[in-house]
mmCIF file of C-alpha atoms in Angstrom:
data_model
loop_
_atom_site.group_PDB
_atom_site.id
_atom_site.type_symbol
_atom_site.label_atom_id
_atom_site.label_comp_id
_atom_site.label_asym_id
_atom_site.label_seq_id
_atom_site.Cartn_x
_atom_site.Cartn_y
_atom_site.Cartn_z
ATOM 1 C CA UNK A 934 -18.786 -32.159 0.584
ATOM 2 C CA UNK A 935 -17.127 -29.373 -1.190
ATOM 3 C CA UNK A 936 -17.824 -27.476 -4.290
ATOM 4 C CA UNK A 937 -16.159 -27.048 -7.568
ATOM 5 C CA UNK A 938 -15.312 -23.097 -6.853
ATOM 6 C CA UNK A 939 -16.060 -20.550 -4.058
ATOM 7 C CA UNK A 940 -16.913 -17.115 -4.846
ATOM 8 C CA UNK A 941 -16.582 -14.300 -2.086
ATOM 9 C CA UNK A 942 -17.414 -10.833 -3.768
ATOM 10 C CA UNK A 943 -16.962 -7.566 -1.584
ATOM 11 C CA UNK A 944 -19.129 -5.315 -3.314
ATOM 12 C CA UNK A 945 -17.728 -1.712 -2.292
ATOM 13 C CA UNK A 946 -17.367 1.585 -4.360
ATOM 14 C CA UNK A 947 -13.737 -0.544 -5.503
ATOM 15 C CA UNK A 948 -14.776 -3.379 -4.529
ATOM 16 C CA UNK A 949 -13.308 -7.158 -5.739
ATOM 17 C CA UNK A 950 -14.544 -10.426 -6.621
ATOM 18 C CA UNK A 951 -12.605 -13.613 -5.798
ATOM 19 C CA UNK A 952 -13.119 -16.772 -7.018
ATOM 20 C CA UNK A 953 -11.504 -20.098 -5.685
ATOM 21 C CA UNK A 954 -11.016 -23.054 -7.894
ATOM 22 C CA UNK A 955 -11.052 -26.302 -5.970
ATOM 23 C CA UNK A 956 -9.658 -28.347 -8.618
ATOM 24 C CA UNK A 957 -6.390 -26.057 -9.362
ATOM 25 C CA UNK A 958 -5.875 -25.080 -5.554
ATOM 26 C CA UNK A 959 -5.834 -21.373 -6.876
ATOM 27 C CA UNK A 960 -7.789 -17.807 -6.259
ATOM 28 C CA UNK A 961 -8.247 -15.591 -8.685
ATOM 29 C CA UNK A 962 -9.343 -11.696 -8.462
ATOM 30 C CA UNK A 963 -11.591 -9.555 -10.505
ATOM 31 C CA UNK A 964 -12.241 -6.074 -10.256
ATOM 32 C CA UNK A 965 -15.752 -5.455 -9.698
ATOM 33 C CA UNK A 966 -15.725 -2.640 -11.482
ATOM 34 C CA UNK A 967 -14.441 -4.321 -14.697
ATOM 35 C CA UNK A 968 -16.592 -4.122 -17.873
ATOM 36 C CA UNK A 969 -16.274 -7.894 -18.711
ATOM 37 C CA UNK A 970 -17.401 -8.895 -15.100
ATOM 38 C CA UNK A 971 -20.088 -11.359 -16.761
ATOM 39 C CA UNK A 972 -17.176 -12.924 -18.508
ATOM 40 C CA UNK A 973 -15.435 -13.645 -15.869
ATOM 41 C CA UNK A 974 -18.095 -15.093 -13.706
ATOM 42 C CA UNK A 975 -19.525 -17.372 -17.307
ATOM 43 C CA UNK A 976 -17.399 -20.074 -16.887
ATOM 44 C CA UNK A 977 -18.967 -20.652 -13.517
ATOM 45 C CA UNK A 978 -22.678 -21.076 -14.632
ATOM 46 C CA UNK A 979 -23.644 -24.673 -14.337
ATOM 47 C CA UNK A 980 -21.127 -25.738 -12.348
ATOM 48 C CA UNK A 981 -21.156 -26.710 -8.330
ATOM 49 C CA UNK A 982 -20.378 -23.378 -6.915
ATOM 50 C CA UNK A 983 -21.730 -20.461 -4.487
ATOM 51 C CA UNK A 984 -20.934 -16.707 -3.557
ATOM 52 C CA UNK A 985 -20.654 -15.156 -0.591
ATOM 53 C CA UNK A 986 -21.549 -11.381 -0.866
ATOM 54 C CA UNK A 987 -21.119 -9.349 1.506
ATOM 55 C CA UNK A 988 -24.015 -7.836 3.157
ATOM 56 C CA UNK A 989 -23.828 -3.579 3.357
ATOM 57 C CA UNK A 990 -26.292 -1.511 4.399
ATOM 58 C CA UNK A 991 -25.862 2.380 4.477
ATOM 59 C CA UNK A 992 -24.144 3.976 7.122
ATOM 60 C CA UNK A 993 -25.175 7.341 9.107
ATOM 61 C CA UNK A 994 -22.078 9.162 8.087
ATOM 62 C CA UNK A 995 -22.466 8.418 4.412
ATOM 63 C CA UNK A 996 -23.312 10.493 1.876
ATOM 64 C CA UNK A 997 -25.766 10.032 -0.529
ATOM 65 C CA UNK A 998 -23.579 8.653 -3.989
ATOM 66 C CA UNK A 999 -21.883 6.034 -1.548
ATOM 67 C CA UNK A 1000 -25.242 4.509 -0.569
ATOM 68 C CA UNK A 1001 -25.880 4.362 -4.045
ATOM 69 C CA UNK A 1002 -23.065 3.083 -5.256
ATOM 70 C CA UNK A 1003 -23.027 0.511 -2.985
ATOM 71 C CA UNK A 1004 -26.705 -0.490 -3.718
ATOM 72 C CA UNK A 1005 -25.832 -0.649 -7.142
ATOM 73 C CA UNK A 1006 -22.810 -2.564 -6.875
ATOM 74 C CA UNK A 1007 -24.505 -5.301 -4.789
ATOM 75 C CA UNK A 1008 -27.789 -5.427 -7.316
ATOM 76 C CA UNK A 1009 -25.513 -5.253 -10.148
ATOM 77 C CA UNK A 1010 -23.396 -8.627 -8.826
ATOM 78 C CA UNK A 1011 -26.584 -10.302 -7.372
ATOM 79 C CA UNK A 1012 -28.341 -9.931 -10.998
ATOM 80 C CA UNK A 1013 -25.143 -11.634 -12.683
ATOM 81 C CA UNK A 1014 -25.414 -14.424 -10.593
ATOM 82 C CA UNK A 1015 -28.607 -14.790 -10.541
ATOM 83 C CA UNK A 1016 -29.022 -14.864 -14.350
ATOM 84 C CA UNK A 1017 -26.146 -17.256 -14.570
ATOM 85 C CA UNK A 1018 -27.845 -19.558 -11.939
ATOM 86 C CA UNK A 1019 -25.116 -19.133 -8.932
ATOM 87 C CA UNK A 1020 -26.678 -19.893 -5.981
ATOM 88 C CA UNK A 1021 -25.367 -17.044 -3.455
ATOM 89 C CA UNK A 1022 -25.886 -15.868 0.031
ATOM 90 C CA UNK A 1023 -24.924 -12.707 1.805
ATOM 91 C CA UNK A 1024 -23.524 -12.349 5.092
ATOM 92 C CA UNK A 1025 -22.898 -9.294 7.402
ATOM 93 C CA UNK A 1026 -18.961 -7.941 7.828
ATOM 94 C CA UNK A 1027 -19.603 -9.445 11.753
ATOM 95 C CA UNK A 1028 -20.186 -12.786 10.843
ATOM 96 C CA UNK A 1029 -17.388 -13.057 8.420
ATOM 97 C CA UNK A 1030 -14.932 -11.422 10.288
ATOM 98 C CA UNK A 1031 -15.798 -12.762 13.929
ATOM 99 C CA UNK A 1032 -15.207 -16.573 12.071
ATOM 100 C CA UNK A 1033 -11.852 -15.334 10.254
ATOM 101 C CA UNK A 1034 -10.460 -13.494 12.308
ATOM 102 C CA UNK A 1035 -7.909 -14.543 14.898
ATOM 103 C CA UNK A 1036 -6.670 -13.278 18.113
ATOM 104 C CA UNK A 1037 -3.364 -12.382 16.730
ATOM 105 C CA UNK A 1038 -4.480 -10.528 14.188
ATOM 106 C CA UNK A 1039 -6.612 -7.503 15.545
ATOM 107 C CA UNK A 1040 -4.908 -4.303 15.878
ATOM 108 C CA UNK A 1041 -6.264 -1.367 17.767
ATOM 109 C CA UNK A 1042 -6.666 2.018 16.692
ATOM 110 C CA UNK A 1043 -7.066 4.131 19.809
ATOM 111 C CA UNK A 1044 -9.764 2.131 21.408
ATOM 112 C CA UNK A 1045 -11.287 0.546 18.639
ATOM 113 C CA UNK A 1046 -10.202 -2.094 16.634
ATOM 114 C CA UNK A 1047 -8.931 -1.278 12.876
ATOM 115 C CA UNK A 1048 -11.337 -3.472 10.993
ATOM 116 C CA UNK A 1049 -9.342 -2.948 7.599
ATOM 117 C CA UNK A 1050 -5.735 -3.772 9.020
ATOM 118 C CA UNK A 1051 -7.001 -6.703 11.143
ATOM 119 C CA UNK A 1052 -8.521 -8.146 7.933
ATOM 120 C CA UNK A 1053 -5.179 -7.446 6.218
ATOM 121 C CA UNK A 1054 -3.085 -9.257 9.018
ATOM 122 C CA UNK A 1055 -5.830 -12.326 8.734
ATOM 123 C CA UNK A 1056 -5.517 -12.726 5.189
ATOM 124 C CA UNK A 1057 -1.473 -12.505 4.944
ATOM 125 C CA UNK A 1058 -1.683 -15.351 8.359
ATOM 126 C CA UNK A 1059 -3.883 -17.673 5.721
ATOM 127 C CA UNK A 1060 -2.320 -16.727 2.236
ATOM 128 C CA UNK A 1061 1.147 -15.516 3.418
ATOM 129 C CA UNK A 1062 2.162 -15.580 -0.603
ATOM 130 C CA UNK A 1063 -0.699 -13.808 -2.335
ATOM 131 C CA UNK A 1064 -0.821 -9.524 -3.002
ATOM 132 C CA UNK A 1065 -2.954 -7.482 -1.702
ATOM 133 C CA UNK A 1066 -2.169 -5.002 -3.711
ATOM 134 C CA UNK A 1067 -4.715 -3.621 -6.331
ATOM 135 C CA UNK A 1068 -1.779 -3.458 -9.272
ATOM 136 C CA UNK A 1069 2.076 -3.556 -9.233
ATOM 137 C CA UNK A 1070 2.712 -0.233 -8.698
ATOM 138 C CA UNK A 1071 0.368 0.814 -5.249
ATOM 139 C CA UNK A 1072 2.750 0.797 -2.073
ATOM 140 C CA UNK A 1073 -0.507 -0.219 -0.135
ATOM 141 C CA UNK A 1074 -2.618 -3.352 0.462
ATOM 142 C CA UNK A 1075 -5.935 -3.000 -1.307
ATOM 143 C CA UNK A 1076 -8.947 -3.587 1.286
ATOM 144 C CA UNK A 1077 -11.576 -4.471 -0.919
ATOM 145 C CA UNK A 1078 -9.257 -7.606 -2.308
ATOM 146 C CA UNK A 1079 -8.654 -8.368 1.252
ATOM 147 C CA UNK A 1080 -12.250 -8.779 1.772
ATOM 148 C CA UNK A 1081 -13.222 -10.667 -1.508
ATOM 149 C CA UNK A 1082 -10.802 -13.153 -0.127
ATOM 150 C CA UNK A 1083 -11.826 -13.516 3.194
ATOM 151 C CA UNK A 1084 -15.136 -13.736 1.956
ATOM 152 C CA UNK A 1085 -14.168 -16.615 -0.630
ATOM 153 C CA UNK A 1086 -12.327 -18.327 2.525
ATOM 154 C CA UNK A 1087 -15.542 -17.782 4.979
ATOM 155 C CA UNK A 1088 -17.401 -19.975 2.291
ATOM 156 C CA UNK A 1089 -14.721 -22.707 2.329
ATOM 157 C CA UNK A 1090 -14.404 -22.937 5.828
ATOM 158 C CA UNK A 1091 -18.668 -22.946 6.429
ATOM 159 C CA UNK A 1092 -18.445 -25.393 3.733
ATOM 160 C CA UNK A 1093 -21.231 -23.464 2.300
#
């Protein structure tokens, strides 16, 4: 059975939040950093829908303001969904990546394997129309929309 939308939120220091509408066919991508954040997730309260947050934990080499940061973003996002009564789950970058990911699209840097580039070439192989791109003018693809949408697509395909 699917849902009426899909949510997949990537809740870094610029992170994204992506919303799939199953009626329209279309994705749509917030900032998470936006002021009217609420607003964009209200339409979705009461309606058949779930989020996918990605699950971070603090790193060794981080510094102290990105932990934060991070453990704000994630309370800040799990707080608007819970008070508009989204159901959500999170789930770790390995689980999400190891089901999205396809052979074709790793690429290795040195002798590890570029997690932000192989997530790039995954989401162009699934949405070979849609920018990456933060606004018009970067040059570059913008990770943390990457994500959101993988994320969005990992709860589609689990039929979460």
């Amino acid at each position: 059975m699917s849902r009426e939308a899909y949510i997949g939120v990537d809740p870094g220091a610029k992170g994204y939040v992506c919303v799939y509408g199953a009626a329209s066919r279309q994705y749509c991508h917030y900032p998470l950093g936006g002021d009217d954040l609420l607003c964009f997730l209200s339409p979705l309260a009461g309606c058949d829908c779930i989020a996918v947050v990605e699950k971070v934990h603090a790193m060794p080499a981080q510094g102290r303001s990105s932990c934060f940061t991070f453990g704000y973003n994630v309370g800040r996002v799990i707080g608007m969904l819970e008070a508009l009564g989204i159901p959500y789950t999170q789930v770790t970058p390995q689980v999400w990546q190891r089901e999205m990911w396809d052979s074709g699209d790793k690429v290795l840097s040195g002798k590890k394997v570029d997690n932000k580039r192989t997530s790039y070439n995954a989401a162009r192989r699934l949405h070979p129309g849609m920018q990456f791109k933060r606004s018009e003018r970067c040059k570059t693809f913008d990770d943390n929309k990457v994500d959101a949408t993988l994320l969005c697509d990992y709860a589609i395909r689990k039929n979460l």
